[in-house]
């Protein structure tokens, strides 16, 4: 479902390879040379591993309640119980394990919602920017009307319409944020289309669609990847907010937003129940932001030179 | 701004608001799930349900329902909240002032802080402090209001418990207010004890809403100032013997502020959107907090009223921004 | 020597950005009171570096390595910043290249024209207003009251440059640095502005350093000329002598490259490559400049 998105970076790597082998060889090095990519990418990778192998990594069952073990403090605290490294919440559930399982919802929403928004926005943006004419007019008007509608209103409405649940959260993010991609990719496509390599490809008589996908898309990819990373950060926050107010997944499933809401309620009994998921949430958002910025720098052939 | 272009903008705003109304209505009429089903007691008869449907106009066709709804909205009748069983307009009138005071305070805070930091950073632009400001601000830019609010809860609610964690005013000290604008009223009637109490309650939500905006204003204004500071007219003013502070305030700020206002206007609509979650976190009794309850309870009449109020607010902010941008730019008069 | 206003001697400077590349090589030039000297060269010749040094606004990437720059006997390069800023704008003023960017778009002309009068001369608003009106009529602006109330964007390029000239002369400076003041203007306006600068200069007895790349402009308004290439003085002397009897091949080539009003069929010859080769050779070996008179 996010096929185009996950393939875009690969395209970016392959396309210059045909014409500029040097650029291809240095791509990996360029990525590793950008400290933002290494640090933030490493953190995101860690989250992905935690999400995939949560059952093996988490020390406890995230759902298991034991009121005898309620609000235990984390390591070093007065009521620390061995094995419950980050303490427990008021129902005696292990904070660390819930945090690890919470990665699953956060990353699912981040990848699926941002990926779908990017897919829709990119396809429409490429088409509008490349083919122009009436189809561009239609898409551009649509984006304008869409953006006139404040995101908060739209999300209130959409969640009211779809009901609560992770699907609604994803749908709301996609419906609201595809315009970000469409606008930027359209402008970028139009800028690329004016460059000489596109003219050269057209004089070779290549079909227009082939030029769009083989020539233009790779050059638009750095912007797209950066935007995608930023959007993942936004998606993580939106999911956390909606879980916080109880409009995302059901309260059984561990989510960072849900943990934060619970922590907010028992703030005086157990500060850690709020602190750890909040810190994780912020670190995740920051990581996606930094990663986006770093990828843009590392992938941009002009900046790389 | 000429009378014509002003009229044009107001007309466009009205059309946008109508569009919002149509979309709201259409979206909420396709809601999967019957709001009536939630209102009835388990033993209700078919007739009871039909009566309720008729009461809320849910038995009519969609265009008819829209027409009924639109004419009643225009005459000030927003219907009755399903969950709170009260007049929607009354609820909105009760809660809107709290949100307006909060958003306005956050805006003022953000603008003042943003300008002060941007100007200071520009004055210090050749010292080692400047990159520090950029780095810190870059970090702050990544912190959304939701995270700010909760971090503040931890810092000033638990670590240093100096501010009240929730609500708008201490329930004990309430002498009663003639209006819902508590902050303004206590200020105008010189009730300083209430004023202090209300201000203390507002500090954390205002910080949470204002800090992200202040970061953005700082960034944009600092860049605009840096761009202005290398212009020839700054050089000539320097040759005339102007101090650096005066160069920034009198020569550069004037030209840098225009784009900043336009951006602040857009960002202020996001700030108003942010009141929804921030009011929730601080249990602040505004329309944002109410909106979440309305969505959880699927209170359609209330959601409609709230969305229209938010929509009207956004449109007013945009109009005001346009007017301010024109006022601050001598080149745009037509 | 009492009428010597400015005496630059042995000035050398390097660019820190380009790895210590020399941008001025042992430049000497002097200026009498009331003299108009053209500073001619193509871009990169060092003419604007000299102008910036005169105004105390050299970028941080440029470092003066040797030489002096005496203004009324005091070296501007070693002067305390406070003394320097008392001279800049007051005794030494600038007519900028582009009046478009030299006027603050957000302030009315009056505020910008009277800044110097109020800050430097301590005038009150009324006196400054009266002086501004007088200055504007001096630069032949017809409706000075209206122009004072206007914003820069309401004036034409020529009008803006007149305002800049009025501002430059407003504090009765002893030296005005005109930094290619006509390049941003229409050809038709250029002549008027040149005549105006010459007129103001004569009326006020002000010395002018006229930075330009155009020998034609020099012929029209300069008493003397210094020709630069690659940061080095190539040839200098009274304008009439240099133009009538150019001794350096580069000067000859430049004159040939300009349009000739006496023989429209000739001129516009590009400067041949061997001339540049010779110039580079001379810069390497540090050949002496040619001085007339």
JSON list of N, CA and C in Angstrom, two decimals, chain B residues 126 231-233 235-236 238-242 246 250-252 254-255 330-331 333, chain C residues 55 57 60 88-89 101-107 112 115-116 119-120 151 153 164:
[
{"chain": "B", "resi": 126, "resn": "UNK", "atom": "N", "xyz": [26.82, 38.69, 15.82]},
{"chain": "B", "resi": 126, "resn": "UNK", "atom": "CA", "xyz": [28.23, 38.41, 15.56]},
{"chain": "B", "resi": 126, "resn": "UNK", "atom": "C", "xyz": [28.92, 37.78, 16.74]},
{"chain": "B", "resi": 231, "resn": "UNK", "atom": "N", "xyz": [21.04, 45.01, 3.77]},
{"chain": "B", "resi": 231, "resn": "UNK", "atom": "CA", "xyz": [20.62, 45.92, 2.69]},
{"chain": "B", "resi": 231, "resn": "UNK", "atom": "C", "xyz": [21.43, 47.21, 2.73]},
{"chain": "B", "resi": 232, "resn": "UNK", "atom": "N", "xyz": [21.48, 47.86, 1.57]},
{"chain": "B", "resi": 232, "resn": "UNK", "atom": "CA", "xyz": [22.25, 49.11, 1.48]},
{"chain": "B", "resi": 232, "resn": "UNK", "atom": "C", "xyz": [21.71, 50.18, 2.42]},
{"chain": "B", "resi": 233, "resn": "UNK", "atom": "N", "xyz": [20.37, 50.21, 2.61]},
{"chain": "B", "resi": 233, "resn": "UNK", "atom": "CA", "xyz": [19.85, 51.30, 3.43]},
{"chain": "B", "resi": 233, "resn": "UNK", "atom": "C", "xyz": [20.29, 51.18, 4.88]},
{"chain": "B", "resi": 235, "resn": "UNK", "atom": "N", "xyz": [23.27, 50.04, 5.68]},
{"chain": "B", "resi": 235, "resn": "UNK", "atom": "CA", "xyz": [24.64, 50.54, 5.62]},
{"chain": "B", "resi": 235, "resn": "UNK", "atom": "C", "xyz": [24.66, 52.06, 5.69]},
{"chain": "B", "resi": 236, "resn": "UNK", "atom": "N", "xyz": [23.77, 52.67, 4.88]},
{"chain": "B", "resi": 236, "resn": "UNK", "atom": "CA", "xyz": [23.72, 54.13, 4.87]},
{"chain": "B", "resi": 236, "resn": "UNK", "atom": "C", "xyz": [23.29, 54.67, 6.22]},
{"chain": "B", "resi": 238, "resn": "UNK", "atom": "N", "xyz": [23.79, 53.28, 9.00]},
{"chain": "B", "resi": 238, "resn": "UNK", "atom": "CA", "xyz": [24.94, 53.11, 9.89]},
{"chain": "B", "resi": 238, "resn": "UNK", "atom": "C", "xyz": [25.92, 54.27, 9.69]},
{"chain": "B", "resi": 239, "resn": "UNK", "atom": "N", "xyz": [26.10, 54.63, 8.42]},
{"chain": "B", "resi": 239, "resn": "UNK", "atom": "CA", "xyz": [27.02, 55.74, 8.14]},
{"chain": "B", "resi": 239, "resn": "UNK", "atom": "C", "xyz": [26.48, 57.04, 8.73]},
{"chain": "B", "resi": 240, "resn": "UNK", "atom": "N", "xyz": [25.15, 57.14, 8.88]},
{"chain": "B", "resi": 240, "resn": "UNK", "atom": "CA", "xyz": [24.58, 58.35, 9.46]},
{"chain": "B", "resi": 240, "resn": "UNK", "atom": "C", "xyz": [24.76, 58.37, 10.96]},
{"chain": "B", "resi": 241, "resn": "UNK", "atom": "N", "xyz": [25.29, 57.32, 11.52]},
{"chain": "B", "resi": 241, "resn": "UNK", "atom": "CA", "xyz": [25.59, 57.34, 12.94]},
{"chain": "B", "resi": 241, "resn": "UNK", "atom": "C", "xyz": [24.54, 56.68, 13.82]},
{"chain": "B", "resi": 242, "resn": "UNK", "atom": "N", "xyz": [23.70, 55.79, 13.25]},
{"chain": "B", "resi": 242, "resn": "UNK", "atom": "CA", "xyz": [22.69, 55.15, 14.07]},
{"chain": "B", "resi": 242, "resn": "UNK", "atom": "C", "xyz": [23.29, 54.04, 14.92]},
{"chain": "B", "resi": 246, "resn": "UNK", "atom": "N", "xyz": [19.07, 50.85, 17.27]},
{"chain": "B", "resi": 246, "resn": "UNK", "atom": "CA", "xyz": [18.16, 51.66, 16.49]},
{"chain": "B", "resi": 246, "resn": "UNK", "atom": "C", "xyz": [18.09, 51.16, 15.04]},
{"chain": "B", "resi": 250, "resn": "UNK", "atom": "N", "xyz": [14.43, 50.44, 14.11]},
{"chain": "B", "resi": 250, "resn": "UNK", "atom": "CA", "xyz": [13.81, 51.45, 13.26]},
{"chain": "B", "resi": 250, "resn": "UNK", "atom": "C", "xyz": [13.91, 51.11, 11.78]},
{"chain": "B", "resi": 251, "resn": "UNK", "atom": "N", "xyz": [15.05, 50.55, 11.38]},
{"chain": "B", "resi": 251, "resn": "UNK", "atom": "CA", "xyz": [15.25, 50.33, 9.95]},
{"chain": "B", "resi": 251, "resn": "UNK", "atom": "C", "xyz": [14.84, 48.93, 9.51]},
{"chain": "B", "resi": 252, "resn": "UNK", "atom": "N", "xyz": [15.31, 47.93, 10.24]},
{"chain": "B", "resi": 252, "resn": "UNK", "atom": "CA", "xyz": [15.14, 46.55, 9.75]},
{"chain": "B", "resi": 252, "resn": "UNK", "atom": "C", "xyz": [13.78, 45.96, 10.13]},
{"chain": "B", "resi": 254, "resn": "UNK", "atom": "N", "xyz": [10.89, 47.13, 10.67]},
{"chain": "B", "resi": 254, "resn": "UNK", "atom": "CA", "xyz": [9.77, 47.61, 9.87]},
{"chain": "B", "resi": 254, "resn": "UNK", "atom": "C", "xyz": [9.59, 46.80, 8.59]},
{"chain": "B", "resi": 255, "resn": "UNK", "atom": "N", "xyz": [10.69, 46.44, 7.98]},
{"chain": "B", "resi": 255, "resn": "UNK", "atom": "CA", "xyz": [10.60, 45.70, 6.71]},
{"chain": "B", "resi": 255, "resn": "UNK", "atom": "C", "xyz": [10.51, 44.20, 6.94]},
{"chain": "B", "resi": 330, "resn": "UNK", "atom": "N", "xyz": [3.50, 49.64, 3.15]},
{"chain": "B", "resi": 330, "resn": "UNK", "atom": "CA", "xyz": [3.05, 50.82, 2.42]},
{"chain": "B", "resi": 330, "resn": "UNK", "atom": "C", "xyz": [2.88, 50.57, 0.94]},
{"chain": "B", "resi": 331, "resn": "UNK", "atom": "N", "xyz": [3.48, 49.48, 0.43]},
{"chain": "B", "resi": 331, "resn": "UNK", "atom": "CA", "xyz": [3.41, 49.25, -1.01]},
{"chain": "B", "resi": 331, "resn": "UNK", "atom": "C", "xyz": [2.10, 48.64, -1.46]},
{"chain": "B", "resi": 333, "resn": "UNK", "atom": "N", "xyz": [-1.55, 49.05, -1.40]},
{"chain": "B", "resi": 333, "resn": "UNK", "atom": "CA", "xyz": [-2.69, 49.84, -1.00]},
{"chain": "B", "resi": 333, "resn": "UNK", "atom": "C", "xyz": [-3.95, 49.45, -1.74]},
{"chain": "C", "resi": 55, "resn": "UNK", "atom": "N", "xyz": [35.06, 54.03, 3.56]},
{"chain": "C", "resi": 55, "resn": "UNK", "atom": "CA", "xyz": [33.86, 54.21, 4.37]},
{"chain": "C", "resi": 55, "resn": "UNK", "atom": "C", "xyz": [33.91, 53.37, 5.64]},
{"chain": "C", "resi": 57, "resn": "UNK", "atom": "N", "xyz": [33.82, 50.15, 5.87]},
{"chain": "C", "resi": 57, "resn": "UNK", "atom": "CA", "xyz": [32.86, 49.04, 5.84]},
{"chain": "C", "resi": 57, "resn": "UNK", "atom": "C", "xyz": [33.44, 47.84, 5.10]},
{"chain": "C", "resi": 60, "resn": "UNK", "atom": "N", "xyz": [34.48, 41.43, 6.75]},
{"chain": "C", "resi": 60, "resn": "UNK", "atom": "CA", "xyz": [35.43, 40.78, 7.65]},
{"chain": "C", "resi": 60, "resn": "UNK", "atom": "C", "xyz": [36.39, 39.86, 6.91]},
{"chain": "C", "resi": 88, "resn": "UNK", "atom": "N", "xyz": [32.65, 59.08, 9.35]},
{"chain": "C", "resi": 88, "resn": "UNK", "atom": "CA", "xyz": [31.85, 58.40, 8.35]},
{"chain": "C", "resi": 88, "resn": "UNK", "atom": "C", "xyz": [30.44, 58.97, 8.29]},
{"chain": "C", "resi": 89, "resn": "UNK", "atom": "N", "xyz": [29.97, 59.22, 7.10]},
{"chain": "C", "resi": 89, "resn": "UNK", "atom": "CA", "xyz": [28.63, 59.74, 6.95]},
{"chain": "C", "resi": 89, "resn": "UNK", "atom": "C", "xyz": [28.59, 61.24, 7.15]},
{"chain": "C", "resi": 101, "resn": "UNK", "atom": "N", "xyz": [17.74, 49.73, -3.41]},
{"chain": "C", "resi": 101, "resn": "UNK", "atom": "CA", "xyz": [17.97, 49.04, -2.15]},
{"chain": "C", "resi": 101, "resn": "UNK", "atom": "C", "xyz": [18.54, 49.97, -1.10]},
{"chain": "C", "resi": 102, "resn": "UNK", "atom": "N", "xyz": [18.91, 51.20, -1.51]},
{"chain": "C", "resi": 102, "resn": "UNK", "atom": "CA", "xyz": [19.56, 52.09, -0.56]},
{"chain": "C", "resi": 102, "resn": "UNK", "atom": "C", "xyz": [18.55, 52.88, 0.26]},
{"chain": "C", "resi": 103, "resn": "UNK", "atom": "N", "xyz": [17.30, 52.85, -0.13]},
{"chain": "C", "resi": 103, "resn": "UNK", "atom": "CA", "xyz": [16.27, 53.51, 0.65]},
{"chain": "C", "resi": 103, "resn": "UNK", "atom": "C", "xyz": [15.44, 52.45, 1.34]},
{"chain": "C", "resi": 104, "resn": "UNK", "atom": "N", "xyz": [15.18, 52.67, 2.61]},
{"chain": "C", "resi": 104, "resn": "UNK", "atom": "CA", "xyz": [14.38, 51.73, 3.37]},
{"chain": "C", "resi": 104, "resn": "UNK", "atom": "C", "xyz": [12.94, 51.76, 2.84]},
{"chain": "C", "resi": 105, "resn": "UNK", "atom": "N", "xyz": [12.45, 50.63, 2.32]},
{"chain": "C", "resi": 105, "resn": "UNK", "atom": "CA", "xyz": [11.12, 50.66, 1.70]},
{"chain": "C", "resi": 105, "resn": "UNK", "atom": "C", "xyz": [9.99, 50.96, 2.69]},
{"chain": "C", "resi": 106, "resn": "UNK", "atom": "N", "xyz": [10.28, 50.81, 3.96]},
{"chain": "C", "resi": 106, "resn": "UNK", "atom": "CA", "xyz": [9.21, 50.97, 4.96]},
{"chain": "C", "resi": 106, "resn": "UNK", "atom": "C", "xyz": [9.17, 52.35, 5.60]},
{"chain": "C", "resi": 107, "resn": "UNK", "atom": "N", "xyz": [10.06, 53.26, 5.19]},
{"chain": "C", "resi": 107, "resn": "UNK", "atom": "CA", "xyz": [10.04, 54.58, 5.84]},
{"chain": "C", "resi": 107, "resn": "UNK", "atom": "C", "xyz": [9.88, 55.67, 4.79]},
{"chain": "C", "resi": 112, "resn": "UNK", "atom": "N", "xyz": [14.13, 59.41, 6.29]},
{"chain": "C", "resi": 112, "resn": "UNK", "atom": "CA", "xyz": [15.44, 58.92, 5.90]},
{"chain": "C", "resi": 112, "resn": "UNK", "atom": "C", "xyz": [16.39, 60.05, 5.57]},
{"chain": "C", "resi": 115, "resn": "UNK", "atom": "N", "xyz": [17.45, 61.82, 9.02]},
{"chain": "C", "resi": 115, "resn": "UNK", "atom": "CA", "xyz": [18.16, 61.03, 10.02]},
{"chain": "C", "resi": 115, "resn": "UNK", "atom": "C", "xyz": [19.51, 61.65, 10.38]},
{"chain": "C", "resi": 116, "resn": "UNK", "atom": "N", "xyz": [20.30, 61.89, 9.33]},
{"chain": "C", "resi": 116, "resn": "UNK", "atom": "CA", "xyz": [21.66, 62.40, 9.53]},
{"chain": "C", "resi": 116, "resn": "UNK", "atom": "C", "xyz": [21.64, 63.78, 10.17]},
{"chain": "C", "resi": 119, "resn": "UNK", "atom": "N", "xyz": [20.58, 63.20, 13.83]},
{"chain": "C", "resi": 119, "resn": "UNK", "atom": "CA", "xyz": [21.52, 62.43, 14.66]},
{"chain": "C", "resi": 119, "resn": "UNK", "atom": "C", "xyz": [22.88, 63.11, 14.74]},
{"chain": "C", "resi": 120, "resn": "UNK", "atom": "N", "xyz": [23.32, 63.67, 13.60]},
{"chain": "C", "resi": 120, "resn": "UNK", "atom": "CA", "xyz": [24.68, 64.20, 13.54]},
{"chain": "C", "resi": 120, "resn": "UNK", "atom": "C", "xyz": [24.74, 65.68, 13.84]},
{"chain": "C", "resi": 151, "resn": "UNK", "atom": "N", "xyz": [6.74, 57.33, 0.06]},
{"chain": "C", "resi": 151, "resn": "UNK", "atom": "CA", "xyz": [7.56, 56.15, 0.32]},
{"chain": "C", "resi": 151, "resn": "UNK", "atom": "C", "xyz": [8.44, 55.90, -0.90]},
{"chain": "C", "resi": 153, "resn": "UNK", "atom": "N", "xyz": [8.92, 53.52, -2.91]},
{"chain": "C", "resi": 153, "resn": "UNK", "atom": "CA", "xyz": [8.35, 52.84, -4.08]},
{"chain": "C", "resi": 153, "resn": "UNK", "atom": "C", "xyz": [7.49, 53.78, -4.92]},
{"chain": "C", "resi": 164, "resn": "UNK", "atom": "N", "xyz": [19.10, 60.28, -2.88]},
{"chain": "C", "resi": 164, "resn": "UNK", "atom": "CA", "xyz": [20.35, 59.77, -2.29]},
{"chain": "C", "resi": 164, "resn": "UNK", "atom": "C", "xyz": [21.46, 60.80, -2.38]}
]
